């Protein structure tokens, strides 16, 4: 039986770094993000022209929705990390 050596801290660090550092940074992502931001701004302008104006209410609702995004990302990371840990445990249990 072949002995497999690995550094647990190194694997954990690489998994965490891969999750945090791999945020999209390319030109294509920047263009898409800018386009979405302009749509958002245009929509707020339309809402401000309505009677009664709804722009402030929309911004408040969006802020409430955006406040939970960090928690959702954390949950996705935790779920992925658990899955990775289960896969590693299965690999080493079978050898």
mmCIF file with all atom_site columns, C-alpha atoms in Angstrom:
data_model
loop_
_atom_site.group_PDB
_atom_site.id
_atom_site.type_symbol
_atom_site.label_atom_id
_atom_site.label_alt_id
_atom_site.label_comp_id
_atom_site.label_asym_id
_atom_site.label_entity_id
_atom_site.label_seq_id
_atom_site.pdbx_PDB_ins_code
_atom_site.Cartn_x
_atom_site.Cartn_y
_atom_site.Cartn_z
_atom_site.occupancy
_atom_site.B_iso_or_equiv
_atom_site.pdbx_formal_charge
_atom_site.auth_seq_id
_atom_site.auth_comp_id
_atom_site.auth_asym_id
_atom_site.auth_atom_id
_atom_site.pdbx_PDB_model_num
ATOM 1  C CA . UNK A 1 1  ? 0.000   0.000  0.000   1.00 0.00 ? 1  UNK A CA 1
ATOM 2  C CA . UNK A 1 2  ? 1.330   3.371  -1.048  1.00 0.00 ? 2  UNK A CA 1
ATOM 3  C CA . UNK A 1 3  ? 1.728   5.957  1.694   1.00 0.00 ? 3  UNK A CA 1
ATOM 4  C CA . UNK A 1 4  ? 0.210   9.328  0.958   1.00 0.00 ? 4  UNK A CA 1
ATOM 5  C CA . UNK A 1 5  ? 1.604   12.251 2.827   1.00 0.00 ? 5  UNK A CA 1
ATOM 6  C CA . UNK A 1 6  ? -0.024  15.636 2.835   1.00 0.00 ? 6  UNK A CA 1
ATOM 7  C CA . UNK A 1 7  ? -0.039  18.764 4.878   1.00 0.00 ? 7  UNK A CA 1
ATOM 8  C CA . UNK A 1 8  ? -3.555  19.271 6.253   1.00 0.00 ? 8  UNK A CA 1
ATOM 9  C CA . UNK A 1 9  ? -3.025  22.963 6.905   1.00 0.00 ? 9  UNK A CA 1
ATOM 10 C CA . UNK A 1 10 ? -1.722  23.414 3.387   1.00 0.00 ? 10 UNK A CA 1
ATOM 11 C CA . UNK A 1 11 ? -4.802  21.771 1.860   1.00 0.00 ? 11 UNK A CA 1
ATOM 12 C CA . UNK A 1 12 ? -7.160  23.812 4.037   1.00 0.00 ? 12 UNK A CA 1
ATOM 13 C CA . UNK A 1 13 ? -5.286  27.010 3.213   1.00 0.00 ? 13 UNK A CA 1
ATOM 14 C CA . UNK A 1 14 ? -5.368  26.263 -0.500  1.00 0.00 ? 14 UNK A CA 1
ATOM 15 C CA . UNK A 1 15 ? -9.120  25.568 -0.417  1.00 0.00 ? 15 UNK A CA 1
ATOM 16 C CA . UNK A 1 16 ? -9.876  28.770 1.461   1.00 0.00 ? 16 UNK A CA 1
ATOM 17 C CA . UNK A 1 17 ? -7.553  30.809 -0.754  1.00 0.00 ? 17 UNK A CA 1
ATOM 18 C CA . UNK A 1 18 ? -9.105  29.348 -3.890  1.00 0.00 ? 18 UNK A CA 1
ATOM 19 C CA . UNK A 1 19 ? -12.544 30.423 -2.699  1.00 0.00 ? 19 UNK A CA 1
ATOM 20 C CA . UNK A 1 20 ? -11.571 33.934 -1.651  1.00 0.00 ? 20 UNK A CA 1
ATOM 21 C CA . UNK A 1 21 ? -9.017  34.820 -4.321  1.00 0.00 ? 21 UNK A CA 1
ATOM 22 C CA . UNK A 1 22 ? -10.796 33.505 -7.404  1.00 0.00 ? 22 UNK A CA 1
ATOM 23 C CA . UNK A 1 23 ? -13.321 36.319 -7.584  1.00 0.00 ? 23 UNK A CA 1
ATOM 24 C CA . UNK A 1 24 ? -13.806 37.372 -11.210 1.00 0.00 ? 24 UNK A CA 1
ATOM 25 C CA . UNK A 1 25 ? -11.372 40.139 -12.146 1.00 0.00 ? 25 UNK A CA 1
ATOM 26 C CA . UNK A 1 26 ? -11.258 40.100 -15.918 1.00 0.00 ? 26 UNK A CA 1
ATOM 27 C CA . UNK A 1 27 ? -12.271 42.788 -18.362 1.00 0.00 ? 27 UNK A CA 1
ATOM 28 C CA . UNK A 1 28 ? -15.372 40.842 -19.381 1.00 0.00 ? 28 UNK A CA 1
ATOM 29 C CA . UNK A 1 29 ? -16.583 40.711 -15.765 1.00 0.00 ? 29 UNK A CA 1
ATOM 30 C CA . UNK A 1 30 ? -15.941 44.442 -15.342 1.00 0.00 ? 30 UNK A CA 1
ATOM 31 C CA . UNK A 1 31 ? -18.028 45.236 -18.441 1.00 0.00 ? 31 UNK A CA 1
ATOM 32 C CA . UNK A 1 32 ? -20.898 43.030 -17.270 1.00 0.00 ? 32 UNK A CA 1
ATOM 33 C CA . UNK A 1 33 ? -20.772 44.554 -13.798 1.00 0.00 ? 33 UNK A CA 1
ATOM 34 C CA . UNK A 1 34 ? -20.770 48.087 -15.218 1.00 0.00 ? 34 UNK A CA 1
ATOM 35 C CA . UNK A 1 35 ? -23.736 47.247 -17.443 1.00 0.00 ? 35 UNK A CA 1
ATOM 36 C CA . UNK A 1 36 ? -25.718 45.926 -14.497 1.00 0.00 ? 36 UNK A CA 1
ATOM 37 C CA . UNK A 1 37 ? -24.860 49.006 -12.459 1.00 0.00 ? 37 UNK A CA 1
ATOM 38 C CA . UNK A 1 38 ? -26.072 51.309 -15.258 1.00 0.00 ? 38 UNK A CA 1
ATOM 39 C CA . UNK A 1 39 ? -29.350 49.350 -15.513 1.00 0.00 ? 39 UNK A CA 1
ATOM 40 C CA . UNK A 1 40 ? -29.793 49.712 -11.768 1.00 0.00 ? 40 UNK A CA 1
ATOM 41 C CA . UNK A 1 41 ? -29.164 53.466 -11.913 1.00 0.00 ? 41 UNK A CA 1
ATOM 42 C CA . UNK A 1 42 ? -31.529 53.901 -14.882 1.00 0.00 ? 42 UNK A CA 1
ATOM 43 C CA . UNK A 1 43 ? -34.256 51.983 -13.070 1.00 0.00 ? 43 UNK A CA 1
ATOM 44 C CA . UNK A 1 44 ? -33.871 54.159 -9.976  1.00 0.00 ? 44 UNK A CA 1
ATOM 45 C CA . UNK A 1 45 ? -34.275 57.265 -12.159 1.00 0.00 ? 45 UNK A CA 1
ATOM 46 C CA . UNK A 1 46 ? -37.519 55.838 -13.593 1.00 0.00 ? 46 UNK A CA 1
ATOM 47 C CA . UNK A 1 47 ? -38.791 55.057 -10.095 1.00 0.00 ? 47 UNK A CA 1
ATOM 48 C CA . UNK A 1 48 ? -37.983 58.595 -8.944  1.00 0.00 ? 48 UNK A CA 1
ATOM 49 C CA . UNK A 1 49 ? -40.226 60.016 -11.694 1.00 0.00 ? 49 UNK A CA 1
ATOM 50 C CA . UNK A 1 50 ? -43.269 58.003 -10.626 1.00 0.00 ? 50 UNK A CA 1
ATOM 51 C CA . UNK A 1 51 ? -46.010 59.486 -8.513  1.00 0.00 ? 51 UNK A CA 1
ATOM 52 C CA . UNK A 1 52 ? -45.455 58.775 -5.668  1.00 0.00 ? 52 UNK A CA 1
ATOM 53 C CA . UNK A 1 53 ? -41.686 58.361 -6.124  1.00 0.00 ? 53 UNK A CA 1
ATOM 54 C CA . UNK A 1 54 ? -40.565 54.810 -5.356  1.00 0.00 ? 54 UNK A CA 1
ATOM 55 C CA . UNK A 1 55 ? -36.797 55.167 -5.692  1.00 0.00 ? 55 UNK A CA 1
ATOM 56 C CA . UNK A 1 56 ? -36.067 55.402 -1.954  1.00 0.00 ? 56 UNK A CA 1
ATOM 57 C CA . UNK A 1 57 ? -38.305 52.429 -1.205  1.00 0.00 ? 57 UNK A CA 1
ATOM 58 C CA . UNK A 1 58 ? -36.601 50.363 -3.929  1.00 0.00 ? 58 UNK A CA 1
ATOM 59 C CA . UNK A 1 59 ? -33.136 51.275 -2.616  1.00 0.00 ? 59 UNK A CA 1
ATOM 60 C CA . UNK A 1 60 ? -34.193 50.262 0.901   1.00 0.00 ? 60 UNK A CA 1
ATOM 61 C CA . UNK A 1 61 ? -35.486 46.892 -0.360  1.00 0.00 ? 61 UNK A CA 1
ATOM 62 C CA . UNK A 1 62 ? -32.300 46.282 -2.366  1.00 0.00 ? 62 UNK A CA 1
ATOM 63 C CA . UNK A 1 63 ? -30.142 47.147 0.650   1.00 0.00 ? 63 UNK A CA 1
ATOM 64 C CA . UNK A 1 64 ? -32.073 44.632 2.741   1.00 0.00 ? 64 UNK A CA 1
ATOM 65 C CA . UNK A 1 65 ? -31.549 41.971 0.064   1.00 0.00 ? 65 UNK A CA 1
ATOM 66 C CA . UNK A 1 66 ? -27.853 42.767 -0.344  1.00 0.00 ? 66 UNK A CA 1
ATOM 67 C CA . UNK A 1 67 ? -27.243 42.571 3.407   1.00 0.00 ? 67 UNK A CA 1
ATOM 68 C CA . UNK A 1 68 ? -27.730 38.789 3.329   1.00 0.00 ? 68 UNK A CA 1
ATOM 69 C CA . UNK A 1 69 ? -25.330 38.077 0.447   1.00 0.00 ? 69 UNK A CA 1
ATOM 70 C CA . UNK A 1 70 ? -22.248 37.657 2.689   1.00 0.00 ? 70 UNK A CA 1
ATOM 71 C CA . UNK A 1 71 ? -24.159 35.056 4.708   1.00 0.00 ? 71 UNK A CA 1
ATOM 72 C CA . UNK A 1 72 ? -25.169 33.232 1.522   1.00 0.00 ? 72 UNK A CA 1
ATOM 73 C CA . UNK A 1 73 ? -21.541 33.182 0.319   1.00 0.00 ? 73 UNK A CA 1
ATOM 74 C CA . UNK A 1 74 ? -20.443 31.878 3.708   1.00 0.00 ? 74 UNK A CA 1
ATOM 75 C CA . UNK A 1 75 ? -23.025 29.104 3.569   1.00 0.00 ? 75 UNK A CA 1
ATOM 76 C CA . UNK A 1 76 ? -21.952 28.141 0.036   1.00 0.00 ? 76 UNK A CA 1
ATOM 77 C CA . UNK A 1 77 ? -18.321 28.013 1.146   1.00 0.00 ? 77 UNK A CA 1
ATOM 78 C CA . UNK A 1 78 ? -19.158 25.932 4.212   1.00 0.00 ? 78 UNK A CA 1
ATOM 79 C CA . UNK A 1 79 ? -21.206 23.482 2.141   1.00 0.00 ? 79 UNK A CA 1
ATOM 80 C CA . UNK A 1 80 ? -18.419 23.161 -0.429  1.00 0.00 ? 80 UNK A CA 1
ATOM 81 C CA . UNK A 1 81 ? -15.773 22.757 2.243   1.00 0.00 ? 81 UNK A CA 1
ATOM 82 C CA . UNK A 1 82 ? -17.803 20.027 3.972   1.00 0.00 ? 82 UNK A CA 1
ATOM 83 C CA . UNK A 1 83 ? -18.212 18.227 0.656   1.00 0.00 ? 83 UNK A CA 1
ATOM 84 C CA . UNK A 1 84 ? -14.475 18.451 0.012   1.00 0.00 ? 84 UNK A CA 1
ATOM 85 C CA . UNK A 1 85 ? -13.706 17.150 3.510   1.00 0.00 ? 85 UNK A CA 1
ATOM 86 C CA . UNK A 1 86 ? -16.094 14.218 3.020   1.00 0.00 ? 86 UNK A CA 1
ATOM 87 C CA . UNK A 1 87 ? -14.459 13.396 -0.312  1.00 0.00 ? 87 UNK A CA 1
ATOM 88 C CA . UNK A 1 88 ? -10.979 13.487 1.243   1.00 0.00 ? 88 UNK A CA 1
ATOM 89 C CA . UNK A 1 89 ? -12.121 11.298 4.151   1.00 0.00 ? 89 UNK A CA 1
ATOM 90 C CA . UNK A 1 90 ? -13.585 8.787  1.696   1.00 0.00 ? 90 UNK A CA 1
ATOM 91 C CA . UNK A 1 91 ? -10.381 8.711  -0.356  1.00 0.00 ? 91 UNK A CA 1
ATOM 92 C CA . UNK A 1 92 ? -8.171  8.094  2.670   1.00 0.00 ? 92 UNK A CA 1
ATOM 93 C CA . UNK A 1 93 ? -10.587 5.615  4.232   1.00 0.00 ? 93 UNK A CA 1
ATOM 94 C CA . UNK A 1 94 ? -10.471 3.448  1.093   1.00 0.00 ? 94 UNK A CA 1
ATOM 95 C CA . UNK A 1 95 ? -6.657  3.253  0.971   1.00 0.00 ? 95 UNK A CA 1
#
